[in-house]
mmCIF file of C-alpha atoms in Angstrom:
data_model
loop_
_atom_site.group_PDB
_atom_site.id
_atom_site.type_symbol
_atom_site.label_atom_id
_atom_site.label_comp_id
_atom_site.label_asym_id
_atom_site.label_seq_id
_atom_site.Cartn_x
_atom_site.Cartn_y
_atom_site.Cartn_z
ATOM 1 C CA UNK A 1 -4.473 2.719 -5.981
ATOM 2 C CA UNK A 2 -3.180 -0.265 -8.214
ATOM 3 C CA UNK A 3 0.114 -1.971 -8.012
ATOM 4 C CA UNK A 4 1.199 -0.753 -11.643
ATOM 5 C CA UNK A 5 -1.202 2.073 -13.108
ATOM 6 C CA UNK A 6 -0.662 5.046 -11.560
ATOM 7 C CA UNK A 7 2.455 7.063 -12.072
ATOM 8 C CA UNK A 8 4.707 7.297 -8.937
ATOM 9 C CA UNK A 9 3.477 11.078 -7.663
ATOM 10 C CA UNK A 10 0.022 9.854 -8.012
ATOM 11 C CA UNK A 11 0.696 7.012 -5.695
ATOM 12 C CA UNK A 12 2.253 9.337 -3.652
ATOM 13 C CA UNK A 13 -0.856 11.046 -3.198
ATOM 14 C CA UNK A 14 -2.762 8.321 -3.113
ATOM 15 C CA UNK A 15 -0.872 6.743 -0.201
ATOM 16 C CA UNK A 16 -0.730 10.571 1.890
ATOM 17 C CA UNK A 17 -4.658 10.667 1.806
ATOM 18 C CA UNK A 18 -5.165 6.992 3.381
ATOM 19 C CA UNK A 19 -1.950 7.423 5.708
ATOM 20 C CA UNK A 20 -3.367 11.157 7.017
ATOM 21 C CA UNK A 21 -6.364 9.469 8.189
ATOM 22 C CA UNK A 22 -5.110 8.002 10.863
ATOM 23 C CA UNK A 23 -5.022 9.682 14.611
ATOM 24 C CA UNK A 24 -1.448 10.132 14.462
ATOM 25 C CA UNK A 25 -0.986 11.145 18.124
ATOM 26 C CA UNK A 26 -2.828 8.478 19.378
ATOM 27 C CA UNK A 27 -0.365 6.551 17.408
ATOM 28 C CA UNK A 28 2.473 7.830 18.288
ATOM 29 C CA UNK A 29 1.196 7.306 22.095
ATOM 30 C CA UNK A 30 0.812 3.486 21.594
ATOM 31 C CA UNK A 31 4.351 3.079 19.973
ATOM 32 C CA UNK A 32 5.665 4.856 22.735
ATOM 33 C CA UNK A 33 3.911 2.995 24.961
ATOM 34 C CA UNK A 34 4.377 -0.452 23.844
ATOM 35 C CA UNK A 35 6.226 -0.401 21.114
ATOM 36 C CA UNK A 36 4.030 -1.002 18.372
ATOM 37 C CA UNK A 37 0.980 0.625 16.597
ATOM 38 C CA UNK A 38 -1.824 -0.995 14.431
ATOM 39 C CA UNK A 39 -3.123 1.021 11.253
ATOM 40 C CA UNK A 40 -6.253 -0.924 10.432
ATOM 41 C CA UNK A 41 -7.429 -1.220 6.838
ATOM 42 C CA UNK A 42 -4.420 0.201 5.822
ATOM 43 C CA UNK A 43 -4.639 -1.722 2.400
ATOM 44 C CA UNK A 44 -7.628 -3.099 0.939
ATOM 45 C CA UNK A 45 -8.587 -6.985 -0.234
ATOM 46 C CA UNK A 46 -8.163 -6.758 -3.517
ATOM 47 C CA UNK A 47 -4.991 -4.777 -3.161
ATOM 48 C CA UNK A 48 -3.440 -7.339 -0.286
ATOM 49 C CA UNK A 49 -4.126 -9.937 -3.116
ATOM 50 C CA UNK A 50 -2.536 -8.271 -5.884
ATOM 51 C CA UNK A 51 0.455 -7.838 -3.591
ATOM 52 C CA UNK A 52 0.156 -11.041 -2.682
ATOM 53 C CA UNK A 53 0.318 -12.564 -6.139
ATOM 54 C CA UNK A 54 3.276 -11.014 -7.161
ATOM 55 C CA UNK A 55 5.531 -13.587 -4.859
ATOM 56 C CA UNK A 56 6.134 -16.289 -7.720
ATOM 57 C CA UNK A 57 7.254 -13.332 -10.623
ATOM 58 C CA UNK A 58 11.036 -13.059 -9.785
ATOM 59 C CA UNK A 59 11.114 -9.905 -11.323
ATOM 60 C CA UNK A 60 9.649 -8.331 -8.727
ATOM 61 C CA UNK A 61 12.645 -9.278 -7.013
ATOM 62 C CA UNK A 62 16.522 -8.713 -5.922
ATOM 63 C CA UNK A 63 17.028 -11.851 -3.855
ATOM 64 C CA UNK A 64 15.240 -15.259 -2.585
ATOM 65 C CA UNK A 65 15.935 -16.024 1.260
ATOM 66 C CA UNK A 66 14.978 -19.535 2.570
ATOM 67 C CA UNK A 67 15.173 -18.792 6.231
ATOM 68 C CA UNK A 68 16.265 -22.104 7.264
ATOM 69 C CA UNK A 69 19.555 -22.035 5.364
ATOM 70 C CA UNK A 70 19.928 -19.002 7.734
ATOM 71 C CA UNK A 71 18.778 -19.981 10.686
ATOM 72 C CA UNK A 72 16.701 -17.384 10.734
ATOM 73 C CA UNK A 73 13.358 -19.799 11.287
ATOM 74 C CA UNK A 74 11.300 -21.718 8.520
ATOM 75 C CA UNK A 75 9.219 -20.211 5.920
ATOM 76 C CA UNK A 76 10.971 -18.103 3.126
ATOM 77 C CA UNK A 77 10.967 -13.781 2.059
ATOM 78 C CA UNK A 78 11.978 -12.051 -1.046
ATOM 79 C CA UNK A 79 13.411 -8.666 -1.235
ATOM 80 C CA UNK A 80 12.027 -5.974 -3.884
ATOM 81 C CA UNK A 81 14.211 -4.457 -6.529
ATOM 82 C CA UNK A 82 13.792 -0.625 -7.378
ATOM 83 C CA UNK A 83 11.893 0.715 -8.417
ATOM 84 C CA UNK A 84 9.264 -0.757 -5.948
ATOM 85 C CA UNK A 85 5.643 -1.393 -6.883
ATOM 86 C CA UNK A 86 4.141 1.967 -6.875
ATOM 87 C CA UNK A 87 1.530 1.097 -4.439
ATOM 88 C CA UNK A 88 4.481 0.031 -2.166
ATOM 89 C CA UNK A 89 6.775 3.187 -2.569
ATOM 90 C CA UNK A 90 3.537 5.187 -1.740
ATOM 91 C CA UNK A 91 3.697 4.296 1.417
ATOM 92 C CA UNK A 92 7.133 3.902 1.836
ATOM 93 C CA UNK A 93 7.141 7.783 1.211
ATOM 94 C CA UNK A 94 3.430 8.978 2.753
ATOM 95 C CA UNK A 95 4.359 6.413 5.780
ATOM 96 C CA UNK A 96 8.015 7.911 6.498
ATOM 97 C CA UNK A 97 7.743 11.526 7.623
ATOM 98 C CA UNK A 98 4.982 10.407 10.206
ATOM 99 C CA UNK A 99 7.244 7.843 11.838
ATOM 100 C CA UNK A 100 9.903 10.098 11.747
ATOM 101 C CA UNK A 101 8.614 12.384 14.673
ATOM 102 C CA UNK A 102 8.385 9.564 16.584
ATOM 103 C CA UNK A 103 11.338 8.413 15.916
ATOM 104 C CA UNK A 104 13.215 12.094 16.470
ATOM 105 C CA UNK A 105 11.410 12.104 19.880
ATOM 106 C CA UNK A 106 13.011 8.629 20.806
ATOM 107 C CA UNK A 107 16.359 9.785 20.242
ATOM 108 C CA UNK A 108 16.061 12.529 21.970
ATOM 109 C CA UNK A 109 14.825 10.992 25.038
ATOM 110 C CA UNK A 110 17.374 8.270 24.765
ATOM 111 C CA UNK A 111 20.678 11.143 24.068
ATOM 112 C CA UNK A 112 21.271 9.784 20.817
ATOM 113 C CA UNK A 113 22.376 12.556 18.686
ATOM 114 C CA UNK A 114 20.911 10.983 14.872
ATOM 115 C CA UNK A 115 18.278 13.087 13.664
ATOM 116 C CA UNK A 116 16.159 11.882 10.936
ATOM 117 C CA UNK A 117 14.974 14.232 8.042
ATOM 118 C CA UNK A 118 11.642 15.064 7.048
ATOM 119 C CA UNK A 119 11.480 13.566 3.827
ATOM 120 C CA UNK A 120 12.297 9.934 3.046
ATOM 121 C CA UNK A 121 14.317 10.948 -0.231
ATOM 122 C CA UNK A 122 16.523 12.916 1.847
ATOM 123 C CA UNK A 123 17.026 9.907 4.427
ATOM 124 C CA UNK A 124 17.739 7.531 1.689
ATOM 125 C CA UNK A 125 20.646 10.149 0.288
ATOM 126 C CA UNK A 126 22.152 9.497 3.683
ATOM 127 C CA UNK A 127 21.826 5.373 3.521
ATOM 128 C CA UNK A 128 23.240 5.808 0.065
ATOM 129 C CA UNK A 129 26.271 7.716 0.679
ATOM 130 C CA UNK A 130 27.255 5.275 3.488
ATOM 131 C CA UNK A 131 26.989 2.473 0.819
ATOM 132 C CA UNK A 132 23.481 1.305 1.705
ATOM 133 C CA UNK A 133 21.699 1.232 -1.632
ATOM 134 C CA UNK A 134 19.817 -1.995 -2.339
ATOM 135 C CA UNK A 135 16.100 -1.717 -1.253
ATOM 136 C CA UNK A 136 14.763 -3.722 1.930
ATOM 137 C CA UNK A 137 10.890 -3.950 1.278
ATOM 138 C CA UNK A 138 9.958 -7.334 1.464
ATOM 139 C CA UNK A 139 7.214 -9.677 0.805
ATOM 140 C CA UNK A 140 7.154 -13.172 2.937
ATOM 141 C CA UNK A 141 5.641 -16.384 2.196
ATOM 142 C CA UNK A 142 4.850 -18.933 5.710
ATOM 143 C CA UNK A 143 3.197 -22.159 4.948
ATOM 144 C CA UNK A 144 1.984 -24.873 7.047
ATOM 145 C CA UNK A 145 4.995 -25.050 9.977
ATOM 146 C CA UNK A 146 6.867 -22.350 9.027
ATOM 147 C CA UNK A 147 7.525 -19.025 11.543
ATOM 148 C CA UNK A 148 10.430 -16.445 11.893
ATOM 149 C CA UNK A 149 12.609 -16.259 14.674
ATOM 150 C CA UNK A 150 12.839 -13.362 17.002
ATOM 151 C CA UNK A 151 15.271 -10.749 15.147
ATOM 152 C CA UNK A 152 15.752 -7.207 14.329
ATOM 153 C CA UNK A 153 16.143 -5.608 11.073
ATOM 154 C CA UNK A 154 19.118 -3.723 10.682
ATOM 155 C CA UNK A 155 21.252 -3.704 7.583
ATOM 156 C CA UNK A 156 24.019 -0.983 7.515
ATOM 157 C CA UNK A 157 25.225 1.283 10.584
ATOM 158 C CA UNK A 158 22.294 3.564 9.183
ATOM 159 C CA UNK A 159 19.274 2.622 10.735
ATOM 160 C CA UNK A 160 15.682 4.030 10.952
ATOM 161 C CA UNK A 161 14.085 2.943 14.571
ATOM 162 C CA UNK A 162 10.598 2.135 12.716
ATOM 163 C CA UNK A 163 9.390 -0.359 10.692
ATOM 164 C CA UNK A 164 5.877 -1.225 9.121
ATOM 165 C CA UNK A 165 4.131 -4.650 8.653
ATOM 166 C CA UNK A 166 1.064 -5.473 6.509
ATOM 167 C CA UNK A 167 -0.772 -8.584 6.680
ATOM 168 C CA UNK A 168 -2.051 -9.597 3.141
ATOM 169 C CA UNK A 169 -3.820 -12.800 4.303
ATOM 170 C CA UNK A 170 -7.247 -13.259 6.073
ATOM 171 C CA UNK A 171 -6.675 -15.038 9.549
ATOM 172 C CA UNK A 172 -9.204 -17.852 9.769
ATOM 173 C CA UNK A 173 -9.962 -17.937 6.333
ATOM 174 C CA UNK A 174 -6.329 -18.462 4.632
ATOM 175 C CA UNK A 175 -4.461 -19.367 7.408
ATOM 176 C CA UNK A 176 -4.415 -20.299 11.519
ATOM 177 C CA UNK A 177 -1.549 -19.644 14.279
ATOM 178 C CA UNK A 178 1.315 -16.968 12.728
ATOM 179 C CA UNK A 179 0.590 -14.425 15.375
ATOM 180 C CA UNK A 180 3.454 -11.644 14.948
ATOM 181 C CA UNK A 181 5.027 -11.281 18.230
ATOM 182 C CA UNK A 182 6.988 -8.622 19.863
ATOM 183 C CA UNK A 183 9.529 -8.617 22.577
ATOM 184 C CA UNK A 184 10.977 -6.188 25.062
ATOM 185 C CA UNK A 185 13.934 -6.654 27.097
ATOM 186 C CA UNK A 186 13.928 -3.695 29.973
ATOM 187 C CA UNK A 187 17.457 -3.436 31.991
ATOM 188 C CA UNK A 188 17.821 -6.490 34.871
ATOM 189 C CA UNK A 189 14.013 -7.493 34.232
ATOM 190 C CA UNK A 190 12.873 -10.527 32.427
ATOM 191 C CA UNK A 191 11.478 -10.342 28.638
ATOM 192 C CA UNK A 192 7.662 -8.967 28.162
ATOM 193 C CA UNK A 193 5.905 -10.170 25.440
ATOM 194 C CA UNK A 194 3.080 -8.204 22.956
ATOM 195 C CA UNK A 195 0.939 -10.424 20.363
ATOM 196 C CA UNK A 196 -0.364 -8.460 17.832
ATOM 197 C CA UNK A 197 -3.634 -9.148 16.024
ATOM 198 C CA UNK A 198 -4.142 -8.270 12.941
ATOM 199 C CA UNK A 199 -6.659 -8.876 10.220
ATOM 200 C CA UNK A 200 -6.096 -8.813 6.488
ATOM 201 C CA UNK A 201 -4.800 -5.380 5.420
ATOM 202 C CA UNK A 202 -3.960 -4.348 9.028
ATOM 203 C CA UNK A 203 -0.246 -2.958 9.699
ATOM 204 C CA UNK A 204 1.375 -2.688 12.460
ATOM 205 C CA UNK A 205 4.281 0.030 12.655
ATOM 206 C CA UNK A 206 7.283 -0.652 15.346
ATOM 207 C CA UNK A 207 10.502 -0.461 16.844
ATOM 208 C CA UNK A 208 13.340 -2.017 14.758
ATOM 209 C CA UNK A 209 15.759 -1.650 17.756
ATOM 210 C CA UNK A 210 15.721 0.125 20.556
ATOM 211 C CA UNK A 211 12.882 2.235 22.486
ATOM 212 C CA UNK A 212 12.701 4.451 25.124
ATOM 213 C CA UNK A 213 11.020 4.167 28.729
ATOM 214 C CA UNK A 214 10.448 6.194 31.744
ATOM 215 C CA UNK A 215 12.128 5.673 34.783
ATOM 216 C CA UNK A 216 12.099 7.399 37.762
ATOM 217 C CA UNK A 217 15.555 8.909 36.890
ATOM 218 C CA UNK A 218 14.219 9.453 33.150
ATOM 219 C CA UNK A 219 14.273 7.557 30.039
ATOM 220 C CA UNK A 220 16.383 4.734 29.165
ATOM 221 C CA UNK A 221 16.898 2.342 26.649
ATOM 222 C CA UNK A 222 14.997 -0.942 26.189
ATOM 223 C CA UNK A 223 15.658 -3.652 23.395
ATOM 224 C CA UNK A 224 13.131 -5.094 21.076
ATOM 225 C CA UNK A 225 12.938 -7.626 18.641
ATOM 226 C CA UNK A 226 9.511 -9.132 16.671
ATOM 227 C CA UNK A 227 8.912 -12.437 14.978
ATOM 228 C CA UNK A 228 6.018 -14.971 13.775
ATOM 229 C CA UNK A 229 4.810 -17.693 15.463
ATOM 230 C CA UNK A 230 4.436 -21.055 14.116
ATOM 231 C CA UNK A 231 1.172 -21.333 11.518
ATOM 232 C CA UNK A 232 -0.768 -24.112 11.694
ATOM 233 C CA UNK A 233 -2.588 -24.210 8.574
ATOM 234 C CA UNK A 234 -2.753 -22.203 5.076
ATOM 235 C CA UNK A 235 -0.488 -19.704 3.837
ATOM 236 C CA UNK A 236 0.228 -16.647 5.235
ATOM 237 C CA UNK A 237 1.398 -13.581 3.524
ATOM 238 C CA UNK A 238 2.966 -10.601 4.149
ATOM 239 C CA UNK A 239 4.745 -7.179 3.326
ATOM 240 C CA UNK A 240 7.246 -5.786 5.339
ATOM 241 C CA UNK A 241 8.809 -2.112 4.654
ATOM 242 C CA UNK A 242 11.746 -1.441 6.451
ATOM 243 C CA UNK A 243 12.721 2.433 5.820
ATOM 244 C CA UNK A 244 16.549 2.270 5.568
ATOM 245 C CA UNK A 245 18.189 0.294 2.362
ATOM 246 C CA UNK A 246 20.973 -2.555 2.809
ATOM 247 C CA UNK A 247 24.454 -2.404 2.336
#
């Protein structure tokens, strides 16, 4: 699968045959677990670089954040316009109906009446009716001292408890340090911490929000957020796909 060639069902396609690969319920087991899942060699080299190299053609784009205006860390992201590369909006699509089980299950556990549908089309009728319309894929840029704060992703009242990363850059090789870090805050305990590795083309799917956990009187609600550490050398790339659009 190219960024560009293929028509939009092919990548489709294309993106359902690598995603169904995966053990899904093992999956789903370690983002239940621990909030977070790693799909390695989700992407391949030459297609993390072509992703990769589209960060200087603003056409690609909608908007330009510099996080530090924000306060959001150091380093900077853009945000994709639709329509999305095709090899993105693949997996958008192929990714979404997977991490929608999960995310059905969590709700239930936690008594949260949203249900998600099965398709993503159908899911981003709902975001677009409430006023959410402008795409949230992403692709980030960290150089030399940059990192992201700890945050959460949520852009509208409508959001999807899932999220995917994919690391476009070789660790070692183009850059050192920019670990991406989760965090979990349970009820009256102190914050746990998960460091995710990753090598070039590895994603990592995982809560945008909230979680549940078992207790002893059942599941409750924990609170997550996820961020980069500082890199020490290189440049770091990466694409995020968040599954709900922005108001």
């Amino acid at each position: 699968m190219t960024i560009h060639s293929i028509g939009s069902k092919a990548a489709v396609r294309s993106a359902e045959t690598r995603v169904a690969a995966y053990d899904w319920q093992a999956l789903a087991g370690e983002m239940s677990g621990y909030g977070c899942a790693v799909m390695e060699k989700l992407l391949t080299p030459e297609e993390c670089r072509e992703i990769a190299g589209l960060y200087p053609d603003e056409s690609h784009f909608r908007s330009h954040v510099h996080m530090a205006r924000h306060g959001f860390g150091k380093g900077e992201y853009r945000y994709f316009r639709y329509p999305l590369p095709e090899l993105i909006g693949g997996l958008r699509t192929a990714l979404y109906p997977r991490l929608a089980v999960v995310a059905n299950d969590w709700n239930e556990r936690m008594r949260v009446a949203q249900r998600y549908p099965d398709e993503h089309a159908a899911f981003l009728k709902q975001c677009h009716d409430q006023g959410q319309t402008r795409p949230t894929p992403l692709l980030l840029q960290y150089v030399p001292g940059d990192f992201n704060c700890l945050h959460q992703d949520l852009y509208g009242d409508l959001a999807f408890p899932l999220q995917v990363a994919i690391l476009l850059s070789e660790p070692g090789k183009d850059f050192t340090g920019g670990e991406f870090v989760l965090t979990e805050q349970r009820p009256r305990m102190q914050s746990r911490a998960e460091v995710v590795p990753l090598r070039q083309g590895d994603a990592v799917a995982f809560a945008v929000h909230n979680r549940p956990v078992q207790g002893s009187k059942g599941s409750y609600r924990v609170n997550l957020r996820h961020g980069v550490s500082r890199l020490r050398s290189g440049m770091r790339h990466t694409v995020g796909i968040i599954f709900h659009d922005a108001k």
